[in-house]
Short mmCIF file of C-alpha atoms in Angstrom, two decimals:
data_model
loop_
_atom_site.label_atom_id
_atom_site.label_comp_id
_atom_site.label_asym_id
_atom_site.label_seq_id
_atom_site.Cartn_x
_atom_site.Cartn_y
_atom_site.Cartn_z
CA UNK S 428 -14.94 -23.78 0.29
CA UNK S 429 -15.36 -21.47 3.64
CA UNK S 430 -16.42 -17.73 1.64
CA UNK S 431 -14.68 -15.34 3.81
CA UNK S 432 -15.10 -11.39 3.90
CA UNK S 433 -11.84 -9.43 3.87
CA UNK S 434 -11.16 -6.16 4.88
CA UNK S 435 -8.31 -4.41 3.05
CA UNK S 436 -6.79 -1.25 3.05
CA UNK S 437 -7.70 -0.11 -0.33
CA UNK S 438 -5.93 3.10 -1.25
CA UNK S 439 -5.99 2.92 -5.46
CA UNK S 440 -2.00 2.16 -4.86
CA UNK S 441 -0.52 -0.40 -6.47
CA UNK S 442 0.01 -2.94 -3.60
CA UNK S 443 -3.09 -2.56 -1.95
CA UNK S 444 -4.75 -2.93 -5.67
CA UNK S 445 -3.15 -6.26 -6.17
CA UNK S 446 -4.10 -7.28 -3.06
CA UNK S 447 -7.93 -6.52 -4.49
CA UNK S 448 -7.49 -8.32 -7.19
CA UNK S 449 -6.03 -11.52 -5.88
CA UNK S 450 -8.80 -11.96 -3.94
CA UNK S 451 -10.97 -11.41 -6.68
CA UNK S 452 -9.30 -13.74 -9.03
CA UNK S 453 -7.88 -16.55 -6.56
CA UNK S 454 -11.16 -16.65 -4.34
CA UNK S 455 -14.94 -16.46 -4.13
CA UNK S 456 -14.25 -14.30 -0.79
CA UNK S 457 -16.20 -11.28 -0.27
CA UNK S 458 -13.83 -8.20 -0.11
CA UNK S 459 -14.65 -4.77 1.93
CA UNK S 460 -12.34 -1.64 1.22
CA UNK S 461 -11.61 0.66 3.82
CA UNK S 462 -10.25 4.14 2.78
CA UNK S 463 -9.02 7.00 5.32
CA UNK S 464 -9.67 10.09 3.72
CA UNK S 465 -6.59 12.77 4.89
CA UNK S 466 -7.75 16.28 4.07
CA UNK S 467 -4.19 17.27 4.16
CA UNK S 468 -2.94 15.26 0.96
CA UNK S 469 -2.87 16.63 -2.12
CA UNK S 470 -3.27 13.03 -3.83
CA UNK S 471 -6.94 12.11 -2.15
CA UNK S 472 -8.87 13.02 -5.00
CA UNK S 473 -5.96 11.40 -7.90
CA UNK S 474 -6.76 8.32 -5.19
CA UNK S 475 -10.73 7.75 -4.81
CA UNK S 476 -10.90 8.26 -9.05
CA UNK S 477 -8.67 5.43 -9.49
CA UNK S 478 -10.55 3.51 -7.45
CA UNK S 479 -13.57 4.54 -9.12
CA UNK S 480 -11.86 3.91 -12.28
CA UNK S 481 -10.56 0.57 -11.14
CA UNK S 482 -13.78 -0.87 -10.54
CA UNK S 483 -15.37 -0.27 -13.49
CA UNK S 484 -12.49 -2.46 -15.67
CA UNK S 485 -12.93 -5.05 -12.67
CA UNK S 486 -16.66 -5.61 -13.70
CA UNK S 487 -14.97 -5.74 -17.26
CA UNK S 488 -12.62 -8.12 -16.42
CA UNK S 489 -14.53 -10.40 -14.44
CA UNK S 490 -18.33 -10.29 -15.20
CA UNK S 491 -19.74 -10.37 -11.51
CA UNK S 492 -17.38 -9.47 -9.42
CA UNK S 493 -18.13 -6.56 -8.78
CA UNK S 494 -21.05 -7.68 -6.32
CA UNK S 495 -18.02 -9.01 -4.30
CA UNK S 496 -16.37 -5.67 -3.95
CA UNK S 497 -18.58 -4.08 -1.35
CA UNK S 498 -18.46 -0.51 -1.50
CA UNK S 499 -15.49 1.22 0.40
CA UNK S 500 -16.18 2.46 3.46
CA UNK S 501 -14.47 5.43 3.74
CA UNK S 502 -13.75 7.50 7.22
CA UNK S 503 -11.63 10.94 8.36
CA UNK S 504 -8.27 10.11 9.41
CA UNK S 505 -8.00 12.88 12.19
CA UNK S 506 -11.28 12.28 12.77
CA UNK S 507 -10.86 10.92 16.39
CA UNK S 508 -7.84 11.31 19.07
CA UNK S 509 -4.71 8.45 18.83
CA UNK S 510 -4.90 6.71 21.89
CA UNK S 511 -1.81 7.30 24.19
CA UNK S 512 -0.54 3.42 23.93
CA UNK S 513 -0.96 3.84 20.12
CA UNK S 514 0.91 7.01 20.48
CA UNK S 515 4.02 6.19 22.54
CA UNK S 516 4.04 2.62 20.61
CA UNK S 517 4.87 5.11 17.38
CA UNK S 518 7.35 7.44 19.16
CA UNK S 519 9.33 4.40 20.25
CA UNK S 520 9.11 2.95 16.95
CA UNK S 521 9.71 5.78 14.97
CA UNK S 522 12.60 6.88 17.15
CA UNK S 523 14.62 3.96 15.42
CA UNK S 524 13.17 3.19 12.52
CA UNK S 525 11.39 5.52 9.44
CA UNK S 526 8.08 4.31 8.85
CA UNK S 527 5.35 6.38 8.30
CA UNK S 528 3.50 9.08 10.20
CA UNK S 529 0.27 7.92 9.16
CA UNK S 530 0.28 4.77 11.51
CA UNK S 531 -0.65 5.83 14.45
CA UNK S 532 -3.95 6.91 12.58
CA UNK S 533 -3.97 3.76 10.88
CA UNK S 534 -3.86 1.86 13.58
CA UNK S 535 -6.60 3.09 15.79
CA UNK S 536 -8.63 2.94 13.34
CA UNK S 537 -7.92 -0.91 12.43
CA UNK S 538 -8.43 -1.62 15.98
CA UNK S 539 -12.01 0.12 16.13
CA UNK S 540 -12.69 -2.34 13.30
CA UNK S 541 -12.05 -5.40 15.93
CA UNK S 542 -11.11 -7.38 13.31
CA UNK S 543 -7.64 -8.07 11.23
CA UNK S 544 -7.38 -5.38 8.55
CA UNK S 545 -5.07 -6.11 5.74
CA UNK S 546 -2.55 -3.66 4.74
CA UNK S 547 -0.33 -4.06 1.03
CA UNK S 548 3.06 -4.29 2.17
CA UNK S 549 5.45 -5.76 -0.17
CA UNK S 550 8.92 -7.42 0.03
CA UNK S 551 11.70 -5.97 0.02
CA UNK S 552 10.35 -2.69 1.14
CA UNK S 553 11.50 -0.60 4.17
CA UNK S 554 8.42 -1.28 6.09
CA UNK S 555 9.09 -5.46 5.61
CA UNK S 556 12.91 -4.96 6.57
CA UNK S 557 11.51 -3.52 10.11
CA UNK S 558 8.53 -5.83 10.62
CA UNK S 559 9.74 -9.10 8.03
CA UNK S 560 11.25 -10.46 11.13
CA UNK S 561 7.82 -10.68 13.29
CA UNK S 562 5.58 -11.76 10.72
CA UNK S 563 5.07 -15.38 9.79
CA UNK S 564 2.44 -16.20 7.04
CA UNK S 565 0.75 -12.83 6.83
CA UNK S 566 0.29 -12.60 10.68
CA UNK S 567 2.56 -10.52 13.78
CA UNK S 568 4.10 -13.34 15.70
CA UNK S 569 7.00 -12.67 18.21
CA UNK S 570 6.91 -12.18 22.25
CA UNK S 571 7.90 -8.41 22.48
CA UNK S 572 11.06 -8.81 24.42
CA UNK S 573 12.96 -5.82 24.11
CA UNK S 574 10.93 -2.05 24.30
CA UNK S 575 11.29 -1.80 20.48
CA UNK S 576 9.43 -5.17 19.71
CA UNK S 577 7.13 -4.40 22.26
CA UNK S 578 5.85 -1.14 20.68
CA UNK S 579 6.15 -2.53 17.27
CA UNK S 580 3.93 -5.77 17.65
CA UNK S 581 1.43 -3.42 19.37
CA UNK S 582 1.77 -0.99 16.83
CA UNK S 583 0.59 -3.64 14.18
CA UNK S 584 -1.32 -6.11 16.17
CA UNK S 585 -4.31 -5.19 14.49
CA UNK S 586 -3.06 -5.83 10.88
CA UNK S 587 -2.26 -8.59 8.32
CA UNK S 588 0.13 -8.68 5.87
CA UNK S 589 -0.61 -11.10 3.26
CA UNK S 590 1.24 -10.09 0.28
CA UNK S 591 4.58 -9.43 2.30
CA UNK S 592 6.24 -12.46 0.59
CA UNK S 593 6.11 -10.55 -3.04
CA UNK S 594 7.81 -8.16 -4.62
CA UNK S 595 7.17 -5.62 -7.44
CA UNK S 596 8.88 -7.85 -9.97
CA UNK S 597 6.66 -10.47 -8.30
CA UNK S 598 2.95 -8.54 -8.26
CA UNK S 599 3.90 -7.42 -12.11
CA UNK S 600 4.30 -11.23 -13.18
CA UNK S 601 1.12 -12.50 -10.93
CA UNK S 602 -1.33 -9.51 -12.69
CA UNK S 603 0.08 -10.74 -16.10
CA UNK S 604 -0.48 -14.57 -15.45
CA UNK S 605 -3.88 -13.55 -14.42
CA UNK S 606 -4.94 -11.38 -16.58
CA UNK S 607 -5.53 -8.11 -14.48
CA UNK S 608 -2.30 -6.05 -15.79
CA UNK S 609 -4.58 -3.58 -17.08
CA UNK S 610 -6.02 -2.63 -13.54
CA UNK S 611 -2.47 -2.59 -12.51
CA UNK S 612 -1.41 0.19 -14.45
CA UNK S 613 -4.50 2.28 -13.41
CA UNK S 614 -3.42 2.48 -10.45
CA UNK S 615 -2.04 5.98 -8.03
CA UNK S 616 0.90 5.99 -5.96
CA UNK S 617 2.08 10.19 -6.28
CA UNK S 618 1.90 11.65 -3.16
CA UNK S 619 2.25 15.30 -5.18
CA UNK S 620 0.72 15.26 -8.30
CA UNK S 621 0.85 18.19 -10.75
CA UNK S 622 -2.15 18.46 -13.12
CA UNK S 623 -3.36 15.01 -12.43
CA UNK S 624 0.45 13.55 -12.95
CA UNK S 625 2.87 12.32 -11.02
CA UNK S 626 4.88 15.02 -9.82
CA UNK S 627 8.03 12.49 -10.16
CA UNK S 628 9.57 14.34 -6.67
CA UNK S 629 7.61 12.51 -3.92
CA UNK S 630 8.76 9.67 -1.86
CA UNK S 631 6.34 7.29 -3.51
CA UNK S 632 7.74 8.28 -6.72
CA UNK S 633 11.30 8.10 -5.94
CA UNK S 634 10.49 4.09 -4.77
CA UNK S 635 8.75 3.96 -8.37
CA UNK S 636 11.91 4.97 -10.16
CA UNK S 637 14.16 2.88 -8.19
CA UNK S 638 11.66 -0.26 -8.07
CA UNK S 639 11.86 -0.30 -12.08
CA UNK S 640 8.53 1.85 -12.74
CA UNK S 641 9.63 4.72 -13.67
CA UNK S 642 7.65 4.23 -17.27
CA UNK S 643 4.81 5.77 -14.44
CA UNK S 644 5.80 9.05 -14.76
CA UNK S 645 6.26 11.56 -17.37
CA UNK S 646 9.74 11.56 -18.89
CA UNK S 647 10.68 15.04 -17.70
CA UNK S 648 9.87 14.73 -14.46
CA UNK S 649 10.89 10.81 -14.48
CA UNK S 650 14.37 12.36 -15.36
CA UNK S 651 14.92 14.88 -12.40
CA UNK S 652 15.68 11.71 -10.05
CA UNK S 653 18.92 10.62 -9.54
CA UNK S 654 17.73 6.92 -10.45
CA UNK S 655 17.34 7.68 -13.82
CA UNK S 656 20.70 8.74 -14.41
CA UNK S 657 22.44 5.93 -13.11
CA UNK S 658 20.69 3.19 -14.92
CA UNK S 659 21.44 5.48 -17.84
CA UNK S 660 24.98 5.46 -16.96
CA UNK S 661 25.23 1.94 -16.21
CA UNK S 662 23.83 0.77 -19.58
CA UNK S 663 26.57 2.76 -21.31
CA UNK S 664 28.95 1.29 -19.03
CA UNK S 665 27.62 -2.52 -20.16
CA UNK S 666 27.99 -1.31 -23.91
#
């Protein structure tokens, strides 16, 4: 078997951690991390220690393969201008659909890389309900024909998506057939934390609630979002 080495967006969150650890468990591949640190986020430091954290129980877990996981590479995000193509690609997409403002970052930097960078997106997500459609087996496929899908494949082209096909449920049931649960639940996701917690108010934390990981957060903070309230409700309406 072809050993490969794989660049992934590593970012300590829980998609981008599976994506780790599938290729440590289902592969001999090597695996380089890329991180873009973003001065301007309150969660960089809750990210890099779970990362740090992370790869100490992956030496635990599998004795050796931790000389596969090459140490991330980490670079400023604002470090260096957006090109303009990169730029109006964004506006255009952005202008219809809500993805994130950190792509246009994201994406010059995967395409100073020259080679396909792979990013954890997962099913069912709002990013996959915008780009799902143009994506067949973890690669951008599609011929750009309107202005939208224009700006969209070149806002991607330099990514791959492999883990696009799986959900939450899906990742959570994958980790426990293959024994790396316990890295899963080290892992960050709060854009906002609040003495090293999730802050339970962020966007990434609202998706935790409503994905069924709520058990993430503390209970008082878990119980601020409207999530909680209605599951609550809704098992009293079952009983």
């Amino acid at each position: 078997m072809t050993q490969l080495t794989r660049h992934v967006l590593w970012t300590g969150g829980f998609d981008s951690t599976f994506r780790v650890c599938q290729i440590l468990a289902t592969s001999k591949d090597t695996l380089q991390p890329h991180y873009l640190v973003d001065e301007t986020r309150q969660s960089t430091g809750e990210e890099i220690r779970a990362m740090s954290a992370i790869r100490t129980t992956v030496e635990e877990l599998w004795s050796g393969a931790s000389c596969r996981l090459l140490p991330t590479k980490y670079t400023s995000a604002r470090g260096n201008p957006i090109p303009n193509d990169i730029r109006q690609a964004f506006n255009t997409v952005y202008s219809q659909k809500d993805i994130g403002t950190q792509y246009p970052w994201l994406t010059r930097y995967a395409r100073s890389l020259g080679l396909p960078l792979e990013l954890g997106i997962q099913g069912g997500g709002r990013l996959e309900k915008t780009l799902g459609p143009y994506v067949w087996d973890g690669e951008l496929a599609g011929s750009g024909d309107t202005e939208f899908e224009e700006a969209l494949l070149k806002l991607f082209e330099p990514f791959r998506f492999p883990i696009m096909d799986l959900s939450k449920t899906d990742m959570i049931r994958i980790a426990d057939e293959q024994g790396f649960r316990p890295i899963m639940e080290q892992t960050w996701f709060c854009h906002q934390p609040k003495t090293g917690k999730p802050c339970g108010r962020c966007a990434p934390c609202k998706y935790a609630i409503e994905q069924g990981m709520g058990w993430r957060i503390p209970f008082l903070r878990r119980i601020q979002h409207r999530s909680f309230w209605e599951g609550l409700s809704g098992k009293h309406r079952a009983s």
